[in-house]
Coordinates of C-alpha atoms and ligand atoms in Angstrom, one line a residue:
M1 CA 0.0 0.0 0.0
A2 CA 1.4 3.4 -0.9
A3 CA 2.3 5.8 1.9
G4 CA -0.5 8.1 2.8
V5 CA -3.1 6.4 0.7
A6 CA -4.2 4.0 3.3
G7 CA -7.8 2.9 4.0
S8 CA -9.7 4.4 7.0
G9 CA -8.0 3.9 10.4
V10 CA -4.7 2.7 9.0
V11 CA -1.7 4.7 10.2
T12 CA 0.8 5.3 7.3
P13 CA 3.5 7.8 6.7
P14 CA 2.4 10.9 4.7
L15 CA 2.4 10.6 0.9
R16 CA 5.5 12.4 -0.3
I17 CA 5.5 14.0 -3.8
A18 CA 8.8 15.6 -4.8
V19 CA 8.7 18.3 -7.5
A20 CA 12.0 18.7 -9.3
S21 CA 13.5 19.9 -12.6
G22 CA 16.9 19.4 -14.1
K23 CA 17.5 23.1 -14.2
G24 CA 16.2 26.3 -12.7
G25 CA 13.6 28.5 -14.2
T26 CA 11.3 25.7 -15.6
G27 CA 8.4 26.5 -13.3
K28 CA 9.0 23.9 -10.6
T29 CA 7.8 26.2 -7.8
T30 CA 4.9 27.3 -9.9
V31 CA 3.8 23.7 -10.1
A32 CA 4.6 22.8 -6.5
T33 CA 2.7 25.8 -5.0
S34 CA -0.3 25.3 -7.3
L35 CA -0.5 21.6 -6.4
A36 CA -0.5 22.5 -2.7
L37 CA -3.2 25.2 -3.1
S38 CA -5.3 22.8 -5.2
L39 CA -5.2 20.1 -2.5
Q40 CA -5.9 22.6 0.2
T41 CA -9.7 22.4 0.0
S42 CA -10.4 25.1 2.5
A43 CA -9.1 27.5 0.0
V44 CA -11.9 27.0 -2.4
S45 CA -15.7 27.2 -2.3
E46 CA -16.1 24.4 -4.8
R47 CA -15.1 21.2 -3.0
P48 CA -13.5 18.4 -5.0
P49 CA -15.2 15.1 -5.6
Q50 CA -15.7 13.0 -2.4
S51 CA -12.8 10.6 -2.3
E52 CA -10.1 9.7 0.2
E53 CA -7.2 11.3 -1.8
A54 CA -9.1 14.5 -2.4
F55 CA -9.2 15.7 1.2
L56 CA -5.5 15.4 2.1
P57 CA -4.0 18.5 3.9
P58 CA -0.7 19.4 2.2
I59 CA 2.5 20.1 4.0
Y60 CA 4.9 22.2 1.8
L61 CA 8.7 21.9 2.2
D62 CA 10.9 24.4 0.3
C63 CA 14.1 22.3 0.0
D64 CA 15.8 24.8 -2.3
V65 CA 17.8 25.9 0.7
E66 CA 20.3 28.0 -1.3
A67 CA 17.6 30.2 -2.8
P68 CA 14.2 29.5 -1.3
N69 CA 11.4 31.4 -3.0
A70 CA 8.1 29.5 -2.4
H71 CA 7.4 31.9 0.5
L72 CA 6.9 34.6 -2.1
F73 CA 3.9 32.8 -3.4
L74 CA 2.5 31.1 -0.3
A75 CA 3.2 34.0 2.2
P76 CA 3.8 31.9 5.3
T77 CA 3.9 33.3 8.9
F78 CA 6.8 31.5 10.6
E79 CA 6.0 30.3 14.1
R80 CA 8.9 27.9 14.8
R81 CA 12.6 28.2 14.1
Q82 CA 15.6 25.9 14.7
D83 CA 19.3 26.3 13.9
V84 CA 20.9 23.7 11.6
T85 CA 24.2 22.6 13.0
I86 CA 26.9 20.1 12.0
L87 CA 29.6 18.9 14.3
I88 CA 33.1 20.3 13.5
P89 CA 36.2 18.8 14.9
Q90 CA 38.4 20.8 17.3
V91 CA 42.0 19.6 17.8
D92 CA 43.6 19.7 21.2
S93 CA 47.2 20.6 20.2
A94 CA 48.5 19.4 23.6
R95 CA 47.4 15.9 22.9
C96 CA 47.9 15.8 19.1
T97 CA 51.1 13.9 18.0
A98 CA 50.6 14.9 14.3
C99 CA 50.3 11.3 13.3
G100 CA 48.2 12.2 10.3
M101 CA 45.5 9.5 10.7
C102 CA 42.7 12.1 10.8
A103 CA 43.9 13.6 7.5
E104 CA 44.1 10.2 5.9
V105 CA 40.5 9.3 6.8
C106 CA 39.0 12.6 5.8
Q107 CA 37.7 12.1 2.2
Y108 CA 36.8 15.9 2.0
H109 CA 40.4 17.1 2.8
A110 CA 38.9 19.1 5.7
I111 CA 41.6 18.4 8.1
A112 CA 45.4 18.5 7.4
V113 CA 48.6 18.0 9.2
L114 CA 51.3 20.6 8.4
G115 CA 54.5 19.9 10.2
K116 CA 53.5 19.6 13.8
R117 CA 50.2 21.4 13.4
T118 CA 46.8 19.9 12.6
L119 CA 44.4 22.3 10.9
V120 CA 40.7 22.0 10.4
F121 CA 38.9 23.7 7.5
P122 CA 35.3 24.1 8.6
Q123 CA 34.1 25.1 5.1
L124 CA 35.0 21.7 3.8
C125 CA 34.0 19.6 6.8
H126 CA 30.9 17.5 6.4
G127 CA 30.7 16.7 10.1
C128 CA 30.9 12.9 9.5
G129 CA 32.9 12.3 12.7
S130 CA 35.4 9.9 11.1
C131 CA 38.5 11.9 12.3
T132 CA 37.3 11.8 15.9
L133 CA 36.8 8.1 15.7
V134 CA 40.3 7.3 14.3
C135 CA 42.3 9.7 16.4
P136 CA 44.5 7.4 18.7
E137 CA 45.2 10.2 21.2
S138 CA 41.5 11.3 21.7
A139 CA 42.8 14.7 20.7
I140 CA 39.6 15.6 18.7
S141 CA 36.4 16.9 20.2
E142 CA 33.4 18.1 18.3
E143 CA 31.7 21.5 18.4
P144 CA 28.4 22.4 16.8
N145 CA 28.7 24.9 13.9
V146 CA 25.6 26.6 12.7
I147 CA 25.2 26.5 8.9
G148 CA 21.6 27.5 8.4
I149 CA 18.1 27.7 9.9
L150 CA 14.8 25.8 9.6
E151 CA 11.5 27.8 9.7
A152 CA 8.0 26.5 9.9
G153 CA 4.5 28.0 10.1
T154 CA 1.3 28.4 8.3
A155 CA 1.0 29.7 4.8
A156 CA -1.8 30.8 2.5
H157 CA -5.1 29.1 3.1
G158 CA -3.8 27.2 6.2
I159 CA -1.1 25.2 4.3
S160 CA 1.6 23.9 6.7
F161 CA 4.9 25.4 5.4
A162 CA 8.5 24.8 6.2
R163 CA 11.7 25.8 4.6
G164 CA 15.5 25.5 5.2
V165 CA 17.8 28.5 4.6
L166 CA 21.5 27.8 4.2
D167 CA 23.7 30.6 5.6
V168 CA 25.4 32.8 3.0
G169 CA 28.9 31.4 2.3
E170 CA 28.1 27.9 3.7
P171 CA 28.7 25.3 1.0
M172 CA 26.7 22.4 2.2
A173 CA 23.0 22.3 1.4
T174 CA 22.5 18.6 2.0
P175 CA 22.6 18.6 5.9
V176 CA 20.0 21.5 5.9
I177 CA 17.7 19.5 3.6
R178 CA 18.1 16.3 5.6
Q179 CA 17.3 18.1 8.9
L180 CA 14.4 20.0 7.3
K181 CA 12.8 16.7 6.3
K182 CA 13.3 15.2 9.7
W183 CA 12.0 18.2 11.5
A184 CA 9.0 19.0 9.4
I185 CA 7.6 15.7 8.2
P186 CA 5.5 13.8 10.7
A187 CA 6.6 10.2 11.1
D188 CA 3.1 8.9 10.6
D189 CA -0.3 10.4 10.0
S190 CA -3.6 8.6 10.3
A191 CA -5.2 11.3 8.3
G192 CA -2.9 10.5 5.4
S193 CA -1.5 14.0 4.6
V194 CA 0.5 14.9 1.6
V195 CA 4.0 16.3 1.7
I196 CA 5.1 18.4 -1.3
L197 CA 8.9 18.6 -1.5
D198 CA 10.0 21.6 -3.7
A199 CA 13.5 20.4 -4.8
P200 CA 16.5 22.6 -5.7
P201 CA 17.3 22.8 -9.4
G202 CA 19.8 20.4 -10.9
T203 CA 20.6 16.8 -10.2
S204 CA 23.3 17.0 -7.7
C205 CA 23.5 15.9 -4.0
P206 CA 20.9 18.4 -2.7
V207 CA 18.3 17.2 -5.2
V208 CA 19.0 13.5 -4.4
E209 CA 18.7 14.3 -0.7
T210 CA 15.3 16.0 -1.3
V211 CA 14.0 13.3 -3.5
R212 CA 15.2 10.4 -1.4
G213 CA 12.3 8.6 0.2
A214 CA 9.7 10.3 -2.0
D215 CA 6.7 8.2 -3.2
Y216 CA 6.5 10.0 -6.5
L217 CA 8.7 12.4 -8.5
L218 CA 7.1 15.1 -10.5
L219 CA 9.5 16.4 -13.2
V220 CA 8.9 19.8 -14.5
T221 CA 10.4 20.7 -17.9
E222 CA 9.9 22.8 -20.9
P223 CA 9.7 21.6 -24.5
T224 CA 13.1 22.8 -25.6
P225 CA 16.4 21.1 -26.2
F226 CA 17.7 22.5 -22.9
G227 CA 14.6 21.2 -21.1
L228 CA 15.0 17.8 -22.7
H229 CA 18.7 17.6 -21.8
D230 CA 17.9 18.3 -18.1
L231 CA 14.8 16.1 -18.1
R232 CA 17.0 13.2 -19.1
L233 CA 19.3 13.7 -16.2
A234 CA 16.4 14.1 -13.7
A235 CA 14.7 11.0 -15.1
E236 CA 18.0 9.1 -14.5
V237 CA 18.0 10.2 -10.8
A238 CA 14.4 8.9 -10.5
A239 CA 15.4 5.6 -12.1
E240 CA 18.4 5.2 -9.9
L241 CA 16.4 5.8 -6.7
G242 CA 13.6 3.6 -7.9
I243 CA 11.0 6.4 -7.6
P244 CA 8.0 6.4 -10.1
A245 CA 8.0 9.7 -12.0
G246 CA 5.8 11.7 -14.3
V247 CA 6.2 14.9 -16.2
V248 CA 4.7 18.4 -16.3
V249 CA 5.4 20.3 -19.5
N250 CA 5.5 24.0 -18.7
R251 CA 5.4 26.6 -21.4
D252 CA 3.9 24.1 -23.7
G253 CA 3.8 25.4 -27.3
I254 CA 7.3 26.8 -27.5
G255 CA 10.2 24.7 -28.7
D256 CA 9.8 21.3 -30.3
T257 CA 8.5 17.7 -29.8
G258 CA 11.7 16.3 -28.3
V259 CA 10.3 16.1 -24.8
D260 CA 7.2 14.3 -25.9
A261 CA 9.2 11.7 -27.9
F262 CA 11.6 11.2 -24.9
C263 CA 8.7 10.7 -22.5
A264 CA 7.0 8.2 -24.8
A265 CA 10.2 6.2 -25.3
A266 CA 11.1 6.3 -21.5
G267 CA 7.6 5.4 -20.4
L268 CA 7.2 8.7 -18.5
P269 CA 3.6 9.8 -18.4
I270 CA 3.0 13.5 -19.2
L271 CA 0.5 14.4 -16.4
L272 CA -0.1 18.1 -17.2
R273 CA 0.6 20.7 -19.8
I274 CA 0.7 24.3 -19.0
P275 CA 0.7 26.5 -22.1
F276 CA 3.0 29.4 -22.7
E277 CA 0.9 32.4 -22.0
R278 CA 2.0 36.0 -21.4
I279 CA -0.7 36.4 -18.7
I280 CA 0.8 33.5 -16.7
A281 CA 4.4 34.8 -17.0
E282 CA 3.4 38.3 -15.9
G283 CA 1.3 37.0 -13.0
I284 CA 4.1 34.8 -11.7
A285 CA 6.6 37.6 -12.0
Q286 CA 4.2 39.6 -9.7
G287 CA 4.2 36.8 -7.1
R288 CA 0.9 35.3 -8.1
T289 CA 0.3 31.5 -8.3
L290 CA -0.9 29.8 -11.4
V291 CA -4.2 28.8 -9.7
D292 CA -4.7 32.4 -8.7
I293 CA -4.2 33.5 -12.3
H294 CA -6.3 30.7 -13.7
P295 CA -8.5 29.2 -11.0
E296 CA -9.6 26.4 -13.4
Y297 CA -6.2 24.9 -12.9
R298 CA -7.2 23.7 -9.4
A299 CA -9.3 21.0 -11.0
L300 CA -6.5 20.0 -13.3
F301 CA -4.0 19.8 -10.4
R302 CA -6.5 17.7 -8.4
A303 CA -7.0 15.4 -11.4
M304 CA -3.2 15.1 -11.7
F305 CA -3.0 14.2 -8.0
Q306 CA -5.6 11.5 -8.5
Q307 CA -3.6 10.2 -11.4
I308 CA -0.4 10.2 -9.3
T309 CA -2.0 8.0 -6.6
T310 CA -3.2 5.6 -9.2
L311 CA 0.2 5.4 -10.8
M312 CA 1.8 4.9 -7.4
R313 CA -0.6 2.0 -6.6
Q314 CA 0.3 0.4 -10.0
H315 CA 4.0 0.9 -9.3
N316 CA 3.8 -0.5 -5.8
A317 CA 1.7 -3.5 -7.1
R318 CA 4.4 -4.3 -9.7
H319 CA 7.2 -4.1 -7.2
A320 CA 5.4 -6.0 -4.5
T321 CA 5.8 -9.3 -6.3
Ligands
SF4_1 S1 34.3 15.4 10.6 FE1 34.5 14.2 8.7 S2 34.6 15.7 7.1 FE2 35.0 16.8 9.0 S3 37.2 16.9 9.2 FE3 36.5 15.1 10.3 S4 36.6 13.4 8.8 FE4 36.7 15.3 7.6
SF4_2 S1 44.6 11.7 14.5 FE1 44.7 12.8 16.4 S2 46.8 12.7 17.0 FE2 46.8 12.2 14.9 S3 47.1 14.1 13.8 FE3 44.9 13.9 14.0 S4 44.4 15.0 15.8 FE4 46.6 14.6 15.9

């Protein structure tokens, strides 16, 4: 049984839908925010059809911690905050014999022995703790180092909203995303809520960390050669992680048919097409959401969500045997 799509009374983890794109500027946040607003039934007077999946309260996580921007569209009020820290080694020079074992074990070159001195480079350190473990003199202790912050609260129409923000100059987004997911996603939920994970652009470690554990991956692209190139990379990530994926084609009508051909060949369903329209581009530039600009898209996003739950069930049934 898929997460969060359980029958009445059964406690399951929330259903997690990650929204990603191989590159920035494809409309990933446009899709993620509009999906959240469409699932939040209190936002609309016309309620969706009576079905289990249609009444799931969304939790929105902005995992683009280097440049979060979903707050511009969902206008959250933050009620909770928590620092993100990683443990950085501190070397006790009185104990250190400059044996070099810590530098040997560090795959990130974040600690080095120069002559009789052992130096730590916090900007390179991933806080893995290996150097502390191998030090034969117990010369290394660990101190928390703040690299960012988590914020959570309530956004437009009562949507639960959380985001991570990496401190300027800090290089490691992955620990912030990992701690954000742990902090903001309930371990289980008998009501069967939906978590929407707004991923960073690209296909590197922060995206993998965001998408890891997702039940479904929504890939947002545009029908251009650049869009196709990055869609291929994002689809590879989905395949490697074994996550079922579908595609939203944004700015449909520009470019060519390469994305359609790729999706057909790769067995990736195209779940929604959003045409290229000046009114949409202008509205989004002003901080409006797609479903605000075109309210009829709520029904389309709800229908897409229903399709996702069906595809998930089929995927899970295929992989259960
Ligand atoms: S904690 Fe890990 S990454 Fe940091 S210096 Fe030690 S071994 Fe290297
Ligand atoms: S492993 Fe310990 S004793 Fe050896 S160089 Fe590193 S800090 Fe010094």
